[in-house]
XYZ file of N, CA and C in Angstrom:
483
model
N -264.844 221.336 -65.999
C -264.688 221.422 -67.586
C -265.564 222.032 -68.028
N -266.680 221.519 -68.159
C -267.875 222.190 -69.349
C -267.769 223.966 -68.916
N -267.894 224.387 -67.674
C -267.788 225.726 -67.106
C -266.809 226.082 -67.779
N -265.363 225.445 -67.566
C -263.979 226.307 -68.860
C -264.433 226.275 -70.222
N -264.770 225.638 -70.500
C -264.780 224.787 -72.203
C -266.365 226.730 -71.728
N -267.683 226.851 -71.348
C -267.809 228.037 -71.526
C -267.731 228.964 -71.142
N -266.544 229.144 -70.166
C -266.051 230.574 -70.010
C -265.296 231.266 -71.458
N -264.413 229.750 -71.888
C -263.820 230.374 -73.037
C -264.053 230.581 -74.578
N -265.561 230.094 -74.513
C -266.108 230.366 -75.593
C -266.794 231.739 -75.625
N -267.334 232.309 -74.232
C -268.014 233.272 -73.982
C -266.935 234.625 -74.477
N -265.463 234.347 -73.981
C -264.220 235.227 -73.972
C -263.925 235.157 -75.762
N -264.342 234.242 -76.009
C -263.646 234.160 -77.532
C -265.233 235.189 -78.465
N -266.617 235.405 -77.929
C -267.010 235.895 -78.804
C -268.528 235.325 -78.923
N -268.103 233.809 -78.547
C -269.662 232.999 -78.773
C -271.039 233.195 -78.432
N -271.834 233.502 -79.253
C -273.387 233.605 -79.106
C -273.930 232.742 -78.446
N -273.548 231.416 -78.016
C -273.679 230.184 -77.698
C -274.319 230.809 -76.175
N -274.937 230.596 -75.739
C -275.299 229.863 -73.683
C -275.233 229.163 -73.578
N -274.264 228.546 -72.451
C -273.710 227.456 -71.734
C -274.462 227.499 -70.518
N -275.049 226.710 -70.495
C -275.995 226.518 -69.530
C -275.985 224.443 -68.890
N -276.284 224.530 -67.563
C -276.606 223.304 -66.789
C -278.021 223.118 -67.023
N -278.747 221.623 -66.932
C -279.963 221.932 -66.542
C -279.907 220.817 -65.594
N -280.561 220.918 -64.042
C -280.632 219.648 -63.455
C -281.183 220.603 -62.061
N -281.636 220.046 -61.355
C -281.865 220.343 -59.932
C -282.746 221.254 -60.039
N -283.501 220.815 -60.779
C -284.410 222.008 -60.765
C -284.516 223.361 -61.031
N -283.250 223.351 -61.737
C -282.963 225.222 -62.215
C -282.050 224.923 -63.472
N -281.930 226.215 -64.079
C -280.986 225.757 -65.134
C -280.034 227.156 -65.128
N -278.758 226.579 -64.645
C -277.899 227.555 -64.714
C -276.668 228.283 -65.545
N -276.670 229.179 -65.435
C -275.700 229.650 -66.799
C -274.216 229.322 -66.089
N -273.626 228.728 -67.131
C -272.623 228.288 -66.995
C -271.101 229.104 -66.918
N -271.271 230.795 -67.118
C -270.138 231.405 -67.144
C -271.022 232.316 -66.108
N -271.765 232.808 -65.843
C -271.574 233.770 -64.408
C -272.277 233.400 -63.277
N -272.736 231.574 -63.498
C -273.332 231.229 -62.286
C -274.805 231.897 -61.662
N -275.723 232.836 -63.132
C -276.979 232.649 -62.647
C -277.953 232.085 -62.506
N -278.910 231.665 -61.933
C -279.522 230.691 -62.262
C -281.008 230.664 -61.855
N -281.876 230.167 -62.556
C -283.404 230.110 -62.599
C -284.032 229.001 -62.319
N -285.025 228.876 -61.712
C -285.741 227.019 -61.248
C -286.435 227.193 -62.899
N -286.796 226.244 -63.233
C -287.367 225.410 -64.224
C -288.710 225.890 -64.358
N -289.043 226.091 -65.863
C -290.197 227.122 -66.037
C -291.801 225.806 -65.912
N -291.999 225.086 -64.780
C -292.906 224.484 -64.045
C -293.959 224.425 -65.379
N -294.054 224.385 -66.519
C -295.263 224.029 -67.809
C -293.883 222.984 -69.002
N -292.785 223.649 -68.674
C -291.527 222.490 -69.243
C -290.790 221.793 -68.718
N -290.726 221.539 -67.193
C -290.261 220.522 -66.513
C -288.466 220.242 -67.130
N -288.102 219.280 -66.523
C -286.791 219.213 -66.748
C -286.198 218.854 -68.190
N -287.668 217.733 -69.278
C -286.955 217.726 -70.436
C -287.616 218.987 -71.470
N -288.309 219.781 -70.701
C -288.621 220.494 -71.875
C -287.545 221.581 -71.362
N -287.129 221.862 -70.095
C -286.039 222.982 -70.431
C -284.504 222.272 -70.858
N -284.558 221.020 -70.966
C -283.116 220.517 -71.732
C -283.079 220.219 -73.322
N -284.679 220.178 -73.582
C -284.903 220.216 -75.333
C -285.173 221.657 -75.832
N -284.951 222.502 -75.168
C -284.430 224.027 -75.012
C -283.206 224.121 -75.767
N -282.532 223.291 -75.270
C -281.487 223.662 -75.914
C -281.069 223.150 -77.060
N -279.897 223.350 -78.112
C -279.646 222.927 -79.517
C -278.365 222.018 -79.345
N -277.583 221.990 -78.260
C -276.742 221.023 -78.250
C -276.421 220.225 -76.771
N -275.442 219.157 -76.604
C -275.712 219.015 -75.464
C -273.798 218.914 -75.197
N -273.491 219.283 -74.640
C -271.735 218.707 -74.785
C -271.467 218.672 -73.712
N -270.650 217.787 -73.454
C -269.991 216.385 -72.953
C -268.330 216.663 -73.039
N -267.672 217.309 -72.393
C -266.025 217.601 -72.231
C -265.019 216.755 -71.007
N -266.121 216.148 -70.810
C -265.353 215.061 -69.545
C -263.793 214.458 -70.108
N -262.991 214.325 -69.486
C -261.207 213.814 -69.960
C -261.430 212.999 -69.130
N -262.252 211.990 -67.834
C -262.083 211.180 -67.303
C -263.691 210.600 -66.716
N -263.374 209.245 -65.873
C -265.043 208.953 -65.752
C -265.073 208.247 -66.506
N -266.914 207.609 -66.600
C -267.522 206.441 -67.574
C -267.154 205.977 -68.353
N -265.886 204.978 -67.791
C -265.410 203.872 -68.232
C -266.371 202.745 -68.501
N -267.237 203.146 -67.702
C -267.743 201.113 -67.288
C -269.323 201.189 -67.287
N -269.763 203.316 -67.265
C -271.426 203.241 -66.916
C -271.692 203.937 -67.747
N -272.740 204.543 -67.780
C -273.460 205.439 -68.656
C -274.008 206.863 -68.310
N -273.998 207.842 -69.036
C -274.627 208.849 -68.085
C -275.733 209.463 -68.636
N -276.679 209.354 -67.376
C -278.377 209.739 -67.461
C -278.094 210.897 -68.439
N -276.814 212.102 -67.771
C -277.446 213.075 -68.827
C -277.373 213.119 -70.038
N -276.693 212.439 -70.794
C -276.307 212.205 -72.491
C -277.820 211.330 -72.465
N -278.068 210.497 -71.929
C -279.228 209.904 -72.168
C -280.298 210.853 -72.214
N -280.631 211.579 -71.154
C -281.764 212.440 -71.624
C -281.919 213.282 -72.221
N -280.807 214.150 -73.493
C -280.372 214.753 -74.023
C -280.766 214.220 -75.198
N -280.231 213.152 -75.164
C -280.606 211.641 -76.682
C -282.246 211.884 -76.347
N -282.813 211.207 -75.669
C -284.628 211.327 -75.775
C -285.122 212.775 -75.958
N -284.428 213.856 -75.858
C -285.241 215.104 -75.880
C -284.455 215.055 -77.411
N -283.602 214.547 -78.318
C -283.621 214.899 -79.656
C -282.076 216.028 -79.842
N -281.709 215.989 -78.653
C -280.350 216.681 -79.136
C -279.439 215.931 -79.403
N -278.362 216.769 -80.375
C -277.655 216.299 -80.702
C -276.027 216.488 -79.708
N -275.382 215.409 -79.492
C -274.567 215.548 -78.641
C -272.879 215.688 -79.044
N -271.831 216.776 -78.392
C -270.988 216.902 -78.484
C -270.130 216.051 -77.153
N -268.911 215.104 -77.633
C -268.891 214.753 -76.432
C -267.022 214.411 -76.512
N -266.512 213.963 -75.805
C -264.891 213.295 -75.929
C -265.151 211.896 -75.871
N -264.424 211.092 -76.586
C -265.073 209.739 -77.280
C -264.252 208.710 -75.646
N -264.682 209.170 -74.652
C -264.812 208.325 -73.768
C -265.793 206.844 -73.639
N -266.093 206.001 -73.054
C -266.648 204.923 -73.634
C -268.013 204.910 -74.004
N -268.670 205.340 -72.988
C -269.812 205.768 -72.708
C -270.507 206.312 -74.036
N -269.988 207.479 -74.145
C -270.221 208.245 -75.460
C -269.467 207.874 -77.313
N -268.528 207.005 -76.839
C -268.621 205.929 -77.849
C -269.552 205.059 -78.149
N -269.754 204.490 -77.784
C -271.096 203.563 -77.654
C -271.832 204.093 -77.902
N -272.899 205.596 -77.229
C -273.978 205.925 -77.939
C -274.021 206.558 -79.097
N -272.602 207.075 -79.914
C -272.025 207.199 -80.977
C -272.618 206.134 -82.125
N -271.769 204.915 -81.697
C -272.005 203.690 -82.477
C -273.642 203.188 -82.412
N -274.635 203.449 -81.380
C -275.738 203.271 -81.044
C -276.561 204.236 -82.231
N -276.174 205.473 -81.782
C -276.999 206.837 -82.682
C -276.793 207.060 -84.063
N -275.815 207.448 -83.967
C -274.794 207.566 -85.563
C -273.940 208.774 -84.926
N -272.978 209.179 -85.914
C -271.994 210.134 -85.551
C -272.956 211.657 -86.318
N -274.421 211.827 -86.861
C -275.030 212.756 -86.462
C -275.847 213.001 -85.228
N -276.001 212.189 -84.714
C -276.661 212.498 -83.449
C -275.194 212.772 -81.930
N -274.595 212.139 -82.352
C -273.360 212.155 -81.654
C -271.814 211.875 -81.711
N -271.654 213.110 -81.632
C -270.485 213.577 -82.557
C -269.357 213.709 -81.704
N -268.149 213.354 -81.499
C -266.665 213.009 -80.696
C -265.720 214.016 -81.098
N -265.226 214.595 -80.128
C -263.853 215.423 -79.950
C -263.135 214.687 -79.187
N -261.664 214.877 -79.587
C -260.878 214.217 -78.941
C -260.176 215.148 -77.833
N -260.152 216.493 -77.764
C -260.055 217.572 -76.742
C -261.129 218.698 -76.671
N -260.869 219.023 -75.548
C -261.519 220.667 -75.166
C -261.265 221.803 -76.292
N -260.145 221.521 -76.603
C -259.831 222.136 -78.080
C -260.577 222.153 -79.436
N -260.516 220.974 -79.438
C -261.548 219.993 -80.475
C -262.691 220.778 -80.590
N -263.340 220.297 -78.994
C -264.444 220.364 -79.110
C -264.441 222.426 -79.054
N -264.361 223.127 -78.952
C -264.004 224.986 -78.770
C -264.320 225.127 -80.505
N -263.446 223.716 -81.174
C -263.037 224.327 -82.495
C -264.438 224.199 -83.620
N -265.226 222.942 -82.830
C -266.411 222.230 -83.431
C -267.462 223.590 -83.389
N -267.569 224.275 -81.948
C -268.306 224.610 -81.545
C -268.429 226.122 -82.349
N -267.058 226.465 -82.582
C -267.712 227.872 -83.312
C -267.006 227.566 -85.094
N -267.329 226.424 -85.592
C -267.410 226.403 -87.002
C -268.600 226.910 -87.415
N -268.558 228.086 -88.499
C -269.660 228.420 -89.161
C -270.993 228.007 -89.776
N -272.309 227.850 -88.864
C -272.959 227.288 -89.377
C -273.515 226.031 -88.250
N -272.359 225.868 -87.194
C -272.678 224.530 -86.567
C -274.226 224.204 -86.030
N -274.285 225.483 -85.184
C -275.606 225.849 -84.805
C -276.946 225.582 -85.614
N -276.964 225.703 -86.887
C -278.063 225.840 -87.739
C -278.073 224.292 -88.341
N -279.094 224.144 -88.113
C -279.881 222.657 -88.544
C -281.337 222.602 -89.373
N -281.733 221.619 -90.201
C -282.928 221.949 -90.769
C -283.877 221.996 -89.341
N -285.053 222.544 -89.649
C -286.227 223.034 -88.527
C -286.768 221.508 -88.136
N -286.148 220.001 -89.095
C -286.851 218.867 -88.890
C -285.846 217.947 -88.307
N -284.598 218.481 -88.154
C -283.611 217.862 -87.910
C -283.599 216.494 -85.833
N -283.895 217.552 -85.533
C -284.680 217.303 -83.656
C -285.467 216.016 -83.877
N -286.979 216.207 -85.146
C -287.701 215.551 -85.386
C -287.460 214.517 -85.978
N -286.664 213.938 -87.212
C -286.141 213.439 -87.659
C -285.134 212.786 -86.615
N -284.912 213.249 -85.972
C -283.641 212.119 -84.822
C -284.291 211.299 -84.072
N -285.715 211.769 -83.163
C -286.456 211.723 -83.160
C -287.268 210.251 -83.334
N -287.868 210.131 -84.320
C -288.249 209.462 -84.912
C -287.892 208.208 -85.375
N -286.178 208.367 -85.590
C -285.358 207.490 -85.976
C -285.101 206.841 -84.262
N -284.838 207.145 -83.504
C -284.700 206.339 -82.259
C -285.959 205.899 -82.225
N -287.232 206.235 -82.367
C -288.386 205.695 -81.862
C -288.577 204.435 -82.713
N -288.345 204.324 -83.804
C -288.083 202.984 -84.911
C -287.285 202.096 -84.426
N -286.430 202.414 -83.888
C -284.925 201.750 -83.513
C -285.124 200.727 -81.907
N -284.355 200.139 -82.150
C -284.416 198.977 -80.748
C -284.504 199.594 -79.628
N -283.917 201.333 -79.568
C -284.228 201.952 -78.557
C -285.515 202.953 -78.300
N -286.526 202.560 -79.198
C -287.409 203.302 -78.865
C -288.442 202.665 -78.037
N -289.470 203.891 -77.574
C -290.185 203.471 -76.574
C -290.940 201.654 -76.517
N -291.547 201.743 -77.862
C -292.058 199.980 -78.260
C -291.128 198.990 -78.055
N -290.123 199.477 -78.145
C -288.643 197.858 -78.271
C -288.790 197.259 -76.594
N -288.034 199.022 -76.560
C -288.054 198.716 -74.760
C -288.815 198.098 -74.326
N -290.058 198.394 -74.431
C -291.179 197.804 -73.746
C -291.387 196.437 -73.924
N -291.474 195.803 -75.155
C -291.495 194.582 -75.306
C -290.575 193.788 -74.416
N -289.129 194.244 -75.164
C -287.682 193.983 -74.150
C -287.963 193.843 -72.831
N -288.596 194.572 -72.268
C -289.111 194.785 -70.526
C -289.999 193.245 -70.820
N -290.980 193.508 -71.326
C -292.186 192.322 -70.957
C -291.718 190.910 -71.474
N -290.709 191.064 -72.471
C -289.651 189.684 -72.354
C -288.991 189.528 -70.720
N -288.620 190.240 -70.146
C -287.789 189.713 -69.121
C -288.786 189.589 -68.087
N -289.518 189.948 -67.999
C -290.533 190.197 -67.094
C -291.243 188.024 -67.236
N -291.628 188.063 -68.459
C -292.419 186.882 -68.090
C -291.605 185.779 -68.325
N -289.974 185.852 -68.505
C -288.933 185.352 -68.467
C -288.776 184.895 -66.966
N -288.924 186.073 -66.055
C -288.582 185.821 -65.069
C -289.736 185.443 -64.026
N -290.567 185.512 -64.703
C -292.318 185.252 -63.671
C -292.495 183.625 -64.063
N -291.627 182.866 -65.714
C -291.426 181.419 -65.894
C -290.794 181.184 -64.758
N -289.043 181.573 -64.589
C -288.825 181.266 -63.548
C -289.447 180.306 -62.310
N -289.949 181.957 -62.231
C -290.454 181.780 -60.612
C -291.423 180.954 -60.160
N -292.431 180.747 -61.217
C -293.194 179.489 -61.006
C -292.266 178.117 -60.983
N -290.838 177.774 -61.786
C -290.502 176.682 -61.915
C -289.817 176.674 -60.571
N -289.630 177.226 -59.566
C -289.059 177.032 -57.638
C -290.444 176.271 -57.168
N -291.456 176.748 -57.115
C -292.291 175.984 -56.276
C -292.029 174.584 -55.957
């Protein structure tokens, strides 16, 4: 689905590069050319060099979460996705300014083709990342919740003896 959208946007004259990032490489979704990750950047650095993460899935992710979507959010990217349950939940959690839902691939193509879509203020990504850090999904909150979970598990374990 992603490759078809990439080829469609390329044929329509979009100047955007559509790439997949994973398995140690960055691959052009239009022509299939791939290059290894920049060793200094690694996975998250390569991902963060993108402007938006696009998830045109029409099925799947009904009871699971996309790890790729979580990685994209962690890198401060905007997401453009279909309204599958996991992406709708991400929009509820992070807001429509970070996770935009489009009903169909045609709707995604229209969003991606809209004048100015890729233009955003220089501090927009930093603002999104700061908002996440201060939220219940930020590292400090996750660490505190994990500590509570470990403490509760330890208390239950000590009551077994």
